[in-house]
Amino acid sequence: NKMLDNGDGESILWAYSKLRKRREPKKSLIVLSDGQPACHQHSIETFTKQVIKEIEKDASVDIYGIGILDGTVKRFYKNHTVINNISELESGIVDVIKNKFI
């Protein structure tokens, strides 16, 4: 089932590894999520939490979770917000960039 192959931790780790190679002294990673990670691996939630915690320790990278119509990001990200109406997605992302990263 393709719906069970949503390895957030692996995707976040991949994006983080690419971001770390950039020369800018400060980097930002915004993760959009529509729910809980789902994968055939039983430990995917634990793995995803560990990946996020390690990135949060890196002072050169800010990571921020945005939940889209779902509040699960509250359990994973220290810095997070939830968009409860899809029409607010664009303004929500812009607000995060302006208020958290600039």
mmCIF file of C-alpha atoms in Angstrom, residues 19-100:
data_model
loop_
_atom_site.group_PDB
_atom_site.id
_atom_site.type_symbol
_atom_site.label_atom_id
_atom_site.label_comp_id
_atom_site.label_asym_id
_atom_site.label_seq_id
_atom_site.Cartn_x
_atom_site.Cartn_y
_atom_site.Cartn_z
ATOM 1 C CA LEU A 19 20.798 21.929 3.352
ATOM 2 C CA ARG A 20 23.904 21.365 5.518
ATOM 3 C CA LYS A 21 26.095 21.441 2.410
ATOM 4 C CA ARG A 22 25.045 25.002 1.609
ATOM 5 C CA ARG A 23 27.400 27.838 2.529
ATOM 6 C CA GLU A 24 24.909 30.180 4.184
ATOM 7 C CA PRO A 25 25.642 30.508 7.910
ATOM 8 C CA LYS A 26 21.958 30.160 8.830
ATOM 9 C CA LYS A 27 19.572 27.775 7.110
ATOM 10 C CA SER A 28 15.850 27.061 7.451
ATOM 11 C CA LEU A 29 13.886 23.896 6.855
ATOM 12 C CA ILE A 30 10.094 24.130 6.764
ATOM 13 C CA VAL A 31 8.308 20.789 6.797
ATOM 14 C CA LEU A 32 4.695 20.620 5.630
ATOM 15 C CA SER A 33 2.734 17.721 7.074
ATOM 16 C CA ASP A 34 -0.814 16.511 6.633
ATOM 17 C CA GLY A 35 -0.645 13.988 9.461
ATOM 18 C CA GLN A 36 1.397 11.351 11.196
ATOM 19 C CA PRO A 37 4.271 9.535 9.462
ATOM 20 C CA ALA A 38 3.175 6.175 8.108
ATOM 21 C CA CYS A 39 5.472 3.400 6.992
ATOM 22 C CA HIS A 40 5.787 -0.367 7.154
ATOM 23 C CA GLN A 41 8.491 0.085 9.784
ATOM 24 C CA HIS A 42 7.066 0.025 13.302
ATOM 25 C CA SER A 43 9.619 2.523 14.619
ATOM 26 C CA ILE A 44 8.981 5.242 12.016
ATOM 27 C CA GLU A 45 7.427 7.647 14.545
ATOM 28 C CA THR A 46 10.358 7.236 16.933
ATOM 29 C CA PHE A 47 12.859 7.622 14.082
ATOM 30 C CA THR A 48 11.131 10.768 12.825
ATOM 31 C CA LYS A 49 11.157 12.293 16.315
ATOM 32 C CA GLN A 50 14.872 11.480 16.701
ATOM 33 C CA VAL A 51 15.725 13.058 13.342
ATOM 34 C CA ILE A 52 13.837 16.245 14.224
ATOM 35 C CA LYS A 53 15.420 16.442 17.707
ATOM 36 C CA GLU A 54 18.908 16.138 16.225
ATOM 37 C CA ILE A 55 18.207 18.894 13.697
ATOM 38 C CA GLU A 56 16.780 21.106 16.458
ATOM 39 C CA LYS A 57 20.160 20.806 18.237
ATOM 40 C CA ASP A 58 21.981 22.183 15.173
ATOM 41 C CA ALA A 59 22.294 25.934 15.716
ATOM 42 C CA SER A 60 22.956 26.537 12.009
ATOM 43 C CA VAL A 61 19.580 25.112 10.900
ATOM 44 C CA ASP A 62 16.106 26.167 11.996
ATOM 45 C CA ILE A 63 13.430 23.526 11.486
ATOM 46 C CA TYR A 64 9.748 24.351 11.623
ATOM 47 C CA GLY A 65 6.763 22.044 11.201
ATOM 48 C CA ILE A 66 3.543 23.234 9.603
ATOM 49 C CA GLY A 67 0.539 20.980 10.029
ATOM 50 C CA ILE A 68 -2.025 21.180 7.259
ATOM 51 C CA LEU A 69 -5.479 20.456 8.665
ATOM 52 C CA ASP A 70 -3.796 18.285 11.317
ATOM 53 C CA GLY A 71 -2.152 19.057 14.674
ATOM 54 C CA THR A 72 0.254 16.107 14.776
ATOM 55 C CA VAL A 73 3.195 18.490 14.241
ATOM 56 C CA LYS A 74 2.759 19.534 17.895
ATOM 57 C CA ARG A 75 4.084 16.126 18.956
ATOM 58 C CA PHE A 76 7.142 16.263 16.710
ATOM 59 C CA TYR A 77 8.400 19.843 16.398
ATOM 60 C CA LYS A 78 9.395 22.305 19.094
ATOM 61 C CA ASN A 79 8.555 25.077 16.605
ATOM 62 C CA HIS A 80 5.293 24.458 14.818
ATOM 63 C CA THR A 81 2.017 25.888 13.636
ATOM 64 C CA VAL A 82 -1.228 24.374 12.371
ATOM 65 C CA ILE A 83 -3.127 25.650 9.342
ATOM 66 C CA ASN A 84 -6.793 24.791 9.887
ATOM 67 C CA ASN A 85 -8.068 26.142 6.590
ATOM 68 C CA ILE A 86 -6.291 25.327 3.333
ATOM 69 C CA SER A 87 -6.967 28.852 2.074
ATOM 70 C CA GLU A 88 -4.637 30.077 4.872
ATOM 71 C CA LEU A 89 -1.695 27.928 3.749
ATOM 72 C CA GLU A 90 0.095 30.575 1.696
ATOM 73 C CA SER A 91 -0.258 33.312 4.307
ATOM 74 C CA GLY A 92 0.673 30.831 7.047
ATOM 75 C CA ILE A 93 3.932 29.928 5.328
ATOM 76 C CA VAL A 94 4.745 33.599 4.709
ATOM 77 C CA ASP A 95 4.009 34.382 8.390
ATOM 78 C CA VAL A 96 6.374 31.608 9.533
ATOM 79 C CA ILE A 97 9.132 32.932 7.287
ATOM 80 C CA LYS A 98 8.661 36.535 8.405
ATOM 81 C CA ASN A 99 8.180 35.862 12.121
ATOM 82 C CA LYS A 100 10.536 32.944 12.724
#
